[in-house]
Amino acid sequence: MNDSPDTVFYYLLLQKNGDVYLTYGYYDASEKDDPASDDTSIRWVFSLIEDELN
């Protein structure tokens, strides 16, 4: 996979308990019309936490 703007995606996931995750993945645009394609994948998941300053 390459890192071109057409193939990289990010998702922010807000959980019911308030936790927030940022995901980074690759989208296979060449097979976007193929419902059987499974080449799209999330590669990284980051837990985002608030930095508490005192």
mmCIF file of C-alpha atoms in Angstrom:
data_model
loop_
_atom_site.group_PDB
_atom_site.id
_atom_site.type_symbol
_atom_site.label_atom_id
_atom_site.label_comp_id
_atom_site.label_asym_id
_atom_site.label_seq_id
_atom_site.Cartn_x
_atom_site.Cartn_y
_atom_site.Cartn_z
ATOM 1 C CA MET A 1 0.000 0.000 0.000
ATOM 2 C CA ASN A 2 1.138 3.558 -0.569
ATOM 3 C CA ASP A 3 0.572 6.714 1.434
ATOM 4 C CA SER A 4 -1.138 8.754 -1.280
ATOM 5 C CA PRO A 5 -4.110 10.888 -0.173
ATOM 6 C CA ASP A 6 -6.480 8.585 -2.069
ATOM 7 C CA THR A 7 -5.530 5.523 -0.023
ATOM 8 C CA VAL A 8 -4.984 6.782 3.546
ATOM 9 C CA PHE A 9 -7.851 7.383 5.969
ATOM 10 C CA TYR A 10 -8.329 8.429 9.576
ATOM 11 C CA TYR A 11 -11.286 7.749 11.874
ATOM 12 C CA LEU A 12 -12.044 9.247 15.249
ATOM 13 C CA LEU A 13 -13.981 6.781 17.366
ATOM 14 C CA LEU A 14 -15.938 8.103 20.348
ATOM 15 C CA GLN A 15 -16.969 5.359 22.754
ATOM 16 C CA LYS A 16 -20.099 5.467 24.938
ATOM 17 C CA ASN A 17 -17.882 5.763 28.029
ATOM 18 C CA GLY A 18 -16.209 8.910 26.600
ATOM 19 C CA ASP A 19 -12.940 7.300 25.464
ATOM 20 C CA VAL A 20 -11.649 8.598 22.116
ATOM 21 C CA TYR A 21 -9.502 6.666 19.646
ATOM 22 C CA LEU A 22 -7.775 7.810 16.464
ATOM 23 C CA THR A 23 -7.298 5.198 13.749
ATOM 24 C CA TYR A 24 -5.041 5.242 10.702
ATOM 25 C CA GLY A 25 -5.549 2.903 7.798
ATOM 26 C CA TYR A 26 -5.392 2.217 4.104
ATOM 27 C CA TYR A 27 -8.334 2.217 1.709
ATOM 28 C CA ASP A 28 -8.117 0.203 -1.491
ATOM 29 C CA ALA A 29 -9.754 2.676 -3.891
ATOM 30 C CA SER A 30 -9.170 0.388 -6.881
ATOM 31 C CA GLU A 31 -11.769 -2.077 -5.571
ATOM 32 C CA LYS A 32 -14.303 0.405 -4.148
ATOM 33 C CA ASP A 33 -17.159 -1.095 -6.197
ATOM 34 C CA ASP A 34 -16.351 -4.698 -5.226
ATOM 35 C CA PRO A 35 -18.357 -5.663 -2.102
ATOM 36 C CA ALA A 36 -16.199 -8.780 -1.675
ATOM 37 C CA SER A 37 -12.957 -6.774 -1.424
ATOM 38 C CA ASP A 38 -11.277 -6.922 1.970
ATOM 39 C CA ASP A 39 -8.109 -4.967 1.192
ATOM 40 C CA THR A 40 -9.115 -1.936 3.279
ATOM 41 C CA SER A 41 -7.622 -2.107 6.758
ATOM 42 C CA ILE A 42 -6.999 -0.119 9.918
ATOM 43 C CA ARG A 43 -3.288 -0.346 10.700
ATOM 44 C CA TRP A 44 -2.944 1.742 13.853
ATOM 45 C CA VAL A 45 -5.225 2.627 16.771
ATOM 46 C CA PHE A 46 -4.247 5.380 19.188
ATOM 47 C CA SER A 47 -5.962 6.051 22.498
ATOM 48 C CA LEU A 48 -6.399 9.795 22.959
ATOM 49 C CA ILE A 49 -6.389 11.097 26.518
ATOM 50 C CA GLU A 50 -6.744 14.585 27.882
ATOM 51 C CA ASP A 51 -3.546 16.093 29.188
ATOM 52 C CA GLU A 52 -4.416 17.335 32.650
ATOM 53 C CA LEU A 53 -2.535 20.497 33.501
ATOM 54 C CA ASN A 54 -2.473 21.607 37.134
#
